[in-house]
Coordinates of C-alpha atoms and ligand atoms in Angstrom, one line a residue:
M1 CA 0.3 0.0 0.0
T2 CA 1.1 3.6 -0.6
L3 CA -0.3 6.6 0.1
K4 CA 1.7 8.7 -1.8
S5 CA 0.0 12.2 -3.2
K6 CA -2.2 11.4 -0.1
T7 CA -1.9 14.1 3.2
A8 CA -2.8 13.0 6.6
L9 CA -3.8 14.9 9.6
V10 CA -3.4 13.3 13.0
T11 CA -4.4 15.4 16.0
G12 CA -3.0 14.9 19.5
S13 CA -0.2 13.3 17.5
T14 CA 3.5 15.1 19.6
S15 CA 3.0 11.8 21.4
G16 CA 1.5 8.2 22.4
I17 CA -0.5 6.6 19.9
G18 CA -0.9 9.9 17.7
L19 CA 3.2 10.0 16.6
G20 CA 3.4 6.5 16.6
V21 CA 0.1 7.1 13.5
A22 CA 1.5 10.2 11.9
R23 CA 4.9 8.0 11.6
A24 CA 3.1 4.9 10.3
L25 CA 0.9 7.3 7.8
A26 CA 4.2 9.4 6.6
R27 CA 6.2 6.1 5.9
E28 CA 3.5 4.3 4.0
G29 CA 4.3 8.2 1.8
A30 CA 1.7 10.6 3.2
D31 CA 2.6 14.2 4.4
V32 CA 1.2 14.8 7.6
V33 CA 0.2 17.7 9.8
I34 CA 0.6 16.8 13.2
N35 CA -1.0 18.9 16.0
G36 CA -1.0 19.0 19.8
F37 CA 1.2 20.3 22.8
G38 CA 3.8 19.8 24.4
E39 CA 7.9 20.9 24.6
A40 CA 8.7 22.7 21.4
G41 CA 12.0 21.4 20.6
A42 CA 10.8 18.1 21.2
I43 CA 7.9 18.6 18.7
E44 CA 10.1 20.3 16.4
A45 CA 12.7 17.7 16.3
A46 CA 9.4 14.8 16.3
R47 CA 8.1 16.6 13.0
A48 CA 12.0 17.1 10.9
A49 CA 12.2 13.6 12.1
I50 CA 9.1 12.5 9.9
E51 CA 10.0 14.3 7.1
S52 CA 14.1 13.1 6.8
E53 CA 13.2 9.5 7.2
F54 CA 10.3 9.2 5.1
G55 CA 10.6 12.2 2.3
V56 CA 7.7 13.2 3.2
R57 CA 6.4 17.1 4.4
A58 CA 5.3 17.4 7.9
H59 CA 3.9 20.8 9.2
Y60 CA 2.4 21.1 12.8
S61 CA 0.0 22.4 13.7
A62 CA -0.9 24.1 17.1
S63 CA -4.4 24.0 17.6
D64 CA -6.1 23.8 20.6
M65 CA -8.5 21.1 20.3
T66 CA -10.8 22.5 22.9
K67 CA -11.4 25.4 19.9
P68 CA -13.8 24.5 17.0
A69 CA -12.4 27.5 15.6
E70 CA -8.6 26.4 16.0
I71 CA -9.8 23.5 14.6
A72 CA -11.6 24.3 11.3
G73 CA -8.4 26.9 10.8
M74 CA -6.8 23.9 11.3
V75 CA -7.9 21.7 8.5
R76 CA -8.1 25.0 6.4
E77 CA -4.8 25.3 7.0
A78 CA -3.6 21.9 6.1
E79 CA -5.7 22.0 3.1
E80 CA -4.1 25.3 1.2
R81 CA -0.5 24.1 2.6
F82 CA -1.0 20.0 1.2
G83 CA -4.1 20.4 -0.7
A84 CA -6.0 18.2 0.9
V85 CA -6.9 15.8 4.1
D86 CA -7.6 12.5 3.0
V87 CA -6.8 10.8 6.1
L88 CA -8.3 12.6 9.0
V89 CA -7.6 11.0 12.6
N90 CA -9.3 12.3 15.4
N91 CA -7.1 11.4 18.1
A92 CA -6.7 13.9 21.1
G93 CA -7.3 12.8 24.3
I94 CA -7.3 13.3 28.1
Q95 CA -8.1 11.1 30.9
F96 CA -8.9 12.6 34.2
V97 CA -10.0 10.0 37.5
S98 CA -12.3 10.6 39.9
A99 CA -15.6 9.2 41.8
I100 CA -18.3 11.5 40.0
E101 CA -19.2 13.6 43.5
A102 CA -15.9 14.7 43.5
F103 CA -15.1 15.2 39.4
P104 CA -14.4 19.3 38.9
G105 CA -17.3 20.3 36.2
D106 CA -14.4 21.9 34.4
K107 CA -12.4 18.7 34.0
W108 CA -15.9 17.0 32.5
E109 CA -15.9 19.8 29.8
Q110 CA -12.7 19.8 28.9
I111 CA -12.6 16.2 28.1
I112 CA -15.8 16.1 26.3
A113 CA -14.5 19.0 24.0
I114 CA -11.0 17.4 23.1
N115 CA -12.2 13.6 23.3
L116 CA -15.2 14.1 21.3
S117 CA -16.4 17.5 20.1
S118 CA -13.1 18.0 18.5
A119 CA -13.6 14.7 16.1
F120 CA -17.4 16.1 14.7
Y121 CA -15.6 19.8 14.7
A122 CA -12.8 18.6 12.5
M123 CA -15.4 15.8 10.6
Q124 CA -17.3 18.7 9.6
A125 CA -14.2 20.7 8.3
A126 CA -12.7 18.3 6.7
I127 CA -16.0 16.6 5.2
P128 CA -16.4 19.0 2.3
G129 CA -12.9 18.6 1.0
M130 CA -12.9 14.5 1.2
K131 CA -17.2 14.6 -1.2
R132 CA -15.2 17.0 -3.5
R133 CA -12.3 14.9 -4.2
G134 CA -14.3 11.3 -4.0
W135 CA -12.0 9.7 -1.1
G136 CA -11.2 10.2 2.5
R137 CA -10.7 7.9 5.5
I138 CA -11.9 9.3 9.0
I139 CA -10.7 7.3 12.1
S140 CA -11.0 7.9 15.4
T141 CA -9.8 6.3 18.7
A142 CA -12.0 5.7 20.8
S143 CA -11.1 2.9 23.7
A144 CA -12.4 -0.3 25.2
H145 CA -14.3 2.8 26.6
S146 CA -17.1 3.4 24.2
L147 CA -17.9 -0.3 24.3
V148 CA -17.6 -0.3 28.7
A149 CA -16.8 1.4 31.9
S150 CA -15.0 1.7 34.2
P151 CA -15.7 3.1 37.8
Y152 CA -14.1 6.6 38.1
K153 CA -13.9 7.5 34.6
S154 CA -17.5 9.5 33.8
A155 CA -16.2 12.0 31.4
Y156 CA -14.1 9.7 29.4
V157 CA -16.5 6.7 28.8
A158 CA -19.2 9.2 27.9
A159 CA -16.6 10.7 25.7
K160 CA -15.4 7.4 24.0
H161 CA -19.2 6.1 23.6
G162 CA -20.1 9.4 21.4
I163 CA -17.4 8.9 19.7
A164 CA -18.6 5.1 18.5
G165 CA -21.8 6.7 17.8
L166 CA -20.3 10.0 15.6
T167 CA -18.8 7.7 14.2
K168 CA -21.8 5.4 13.2
T169 CA -23.7 8.2 12.2
A170 CA -21.5 9.6 10.3
A171 CA -20.4 6.1 8.3
L172 CA -24.2 6.4 7.1
E173 CA -24.0 10.1 5.8
L174 CA -20.9 9.4 3.8
A175 CA -21.5 5.7 2.9
T176 CA -22.0 6.3 -1.0
D177 CA -19.0 9.2 -1.7
R178 CA -16.1 6.8 -0.6
I179 CA -15.5 8.0 2.8
T180 CA -15.1 5.3 5.4
V181 CA -15.1 6.2 9.0
N182 CA -14.3 4.1 12.0
C183 CA -13.4 3.8 15.2
I184 CA -10.6 1.4 17.0
S185 CA -10.6 0.8 20.3
P186 CA -7.9 0.3 21.8
G187 CA -7.4 -1.6 25.9
Y188 CA -4.4 -0.4 27.7
V189 CA -1.5 0.8 25.0
W190 CA 1.4 1.8 27.0
T191 CA 1.9 6.0 26.8
P192 CA 2.5 9.2 28.7
L193 CA -1.7 9.2 29.1
V194 CA -1.3 5.5 30.6
E195 CA 1.8 6.4 32.5
A196 CA 0.4 9.5 34.0
Q197 CA -3.3 8.1 35.4
I198 CA -1.1 5.5 37.6
P199 CA -0.9 8.3 40.5
D200 CA -4.5 9.6 40.5
T201 CA -5.8 5.6 40.7
M202 CA -2.9 4.9 43.4
R203 CA -4.9 7.8 45.4
A204 CA -8.3 7.0 44.5
R205 CA -8.1 2.8 44.9
G206 CA -5.0 3.1 48.0
L207 CA -2.8 0.8 45.7
T208 CA 0.6 0.6 45.1
K209 CA 2.2 1.6 41.4
E210 CA 2.6 -2.7 41.0
Q211 CA -1.1 -3.7 42.1
V212 CA -2.4 -0.6 39.7
I213 CA -1.3 -2.2 36.8
D214 CA -1.4 -5.7 37.5
D215 CA -4.9 -5.4 39.4
V216 CA -6.5 -2.1 37.9
L217 CA -5.1 -1.6 34.3
L218 CA -4.2 -5.4 33.0
K219 CA -6.8 -6.9 35.4
A220 CA -9.7 -6.3 32.1
Q221 CA -7.0 -7.0 29.3
P222 CA -7.2 -11.5 29.6
T223 CA -4.3 -11.4 27.7
K224 CA -2.0 -9.4 30.2
A225 CA -0.1 -7.0 27.8
F226 CA -0.4 -3.7 27.4
V227 CA -1.6 -3.2 23.3
T228 CA 1.7 -1.1 21.4
V229 CA 1.2 1.9 19.5
D230 CA 2.5 0.3 16.6
Q231 CA -0.8 -2.2 16.6
V232 CA -2.8 1.1 16.8
A233 CA -0.8 2.1 13.8
A234 CA -1.2 -0.9 12.0
L235 CA -4.9 -0.7 11.4
V236 CA -4.8 3.1 10.8
L237 CA -2.8 1.7 7.6
F238 CA -5.1 -1.1 7.0
L239 CA -7.8 1.0 7.2
C240 CA -6.6 3.1 4.4
T241 CA -6.0 0.6 2.1
D242 CA -8.9 -0.4 -0.1
A243 CA -9.3 -3.8 0.7
A244 CA -10.6 -1.7 3.7
S245 CA -13.1 0.3 1.6
Q246 CA -16.4 -1.5 3.0
I247 CA -15.3 -1.0 6.7
T248 CA -17.0 2.0 7.6
G249 CA -19.5 2.7 11.0
A250 CA -17.1 -0.1 12.6
N251 CA -15.9 0.3 15.7
L252 CA -12.6 -2.3 16.2
S253 CA -11.5 -3.6 19.1
M254 CA -8.1 -3.9 20.2
D255 CA -8.3 -5.2 23.3
G256 CA -6.4 -8.3 24.6
G257 CA -10.2 -9.5 24.3
W258 CA -10.8 -7.2 27.2
T259 CA -14.7 -6.2 25.7
A260 CA -15.5 -10.6 24.5
Q261 CA -16.1 -10.4 29.0
Ligands
LIG1 P1 -0.6 11.0 25.2 O1 -1.3 11.5 26.1 O2 0.6 10.6 24.4 O3 -1.7 11.7 23.6 C1 -2.2 12.9 23.7 C2 -2.2 13.5 23.0 O4 -3.3 14.9 23.0 C3 -1.3 14.1 23.0 O5 -0.6 14.8 21.5 C4 -1.3 15.6 23.7 O6 -0.8 16.8 23.2 C5 -2.7 15.7 22.6 N1 -3.5 16.5 23.2 C6 -4.1 17.1 24.1 N2 -5.1 18.0 24.6 C7 -4.9 18.7 23.6 C8 -5.8 19.5 22.8 N3 -6.5 20.6 24.1 N4 -5.4 19.8 21.6 C9 -4.5 19.3 20.5 N5 -4.3 18.4 21.4 C10 -4.0 17.8 22.3 O7 -1.9 9.5 24.7 P2 -2.1 8.3 24.0 O8 -2.1 7.3 25.1 O9 -1.6 8.5 22.6 O10 -3.9 9.1 23.5 C11 -4.3 8.7 22.5 C12 -5.7 8.4 22.5 O11 -5.9 7.4 22.3 C13 -6.3 9.2 23.1 O12 -7.8 9.8 22.7 C14 -7.1 8.1 23.8 O13 -8.1 8.4 24.7 C15 -7.0 7.1 23.2 N6 -6.5 5.5 24.2 C16 -5.3 5.4 25.0 C17 -5.2 4.1 25.3 C18 -4.1 3.9 26.1 O14 -4.1 2.8 26.6 N7 -3.1 5.2 26.2 C19 -6.2 3.5 25.4 C20 -7.7 3.4 24.8 C21 -8.0 4.9 23.7

């Protein structure tokens, strides 16, 4: 498969799954727009590495996924710079762990904005160009939490269930436009997002780090192994192939058997 002459935009791609997905798309020849927060030098190093390793163009957008106008601007800028957004990967996401009674309202709003609404606004901006060109792939990083819940993750679980519904709706609306819309639902992938929630879970449940990893995180994952970023990226690449043209509206689990239980 080659994505030469295609452009991909991956939200939340300065680290973790998003960066792995952006690098995989670039390895297949796509020009890529990366997005997200972080230390400026590290982001520039990641962007420049994509260009030098894969011989494609890579652009960094600092757009904030809580701001609809910035999301639309990011898509417009990508189209102006590279001529298209052929592959949109809605991946930006944050987590916050707390009982509902203590869950800060601003954290709820922020998670719904980044993990759910940003995908809606990015789709809204990218779909007209995909329709004009008669081809598109919209792929969102959902989560096992789009299918099942865990305690203390109310906003995250609500947002991820929302992504699964948005995916189905968009797939139906675009079914005859050669644009497929799917989401991928990983179990636990070892990334900074997972690492960062360990201290909160230790506090919320009174556990050691080892207990959080073995008894909370991987408790639900029957294979007792973390999913890898490269495995998620490989599924994104497959969804971009012609072989996947009839996969649309799907919520594809990659969770070591978690949601089979
Ligand atoms: P990560 O923390 O490594 O990456 C998150 C990315 O989102 C970063 O680039 C960050 O800068 C960006 N981001 C955060 N707030 C933003 C904002 N307001 N605007 C723009 N970018 C913003 O996390 P990750 O584990 O790679 O997670 C990526 C996605 O995968 C998320 O949607 C997450 O919910 C999902 N996911 C992760 C796991 C896992 O176990 N790691 C499992 C299932 C689903």
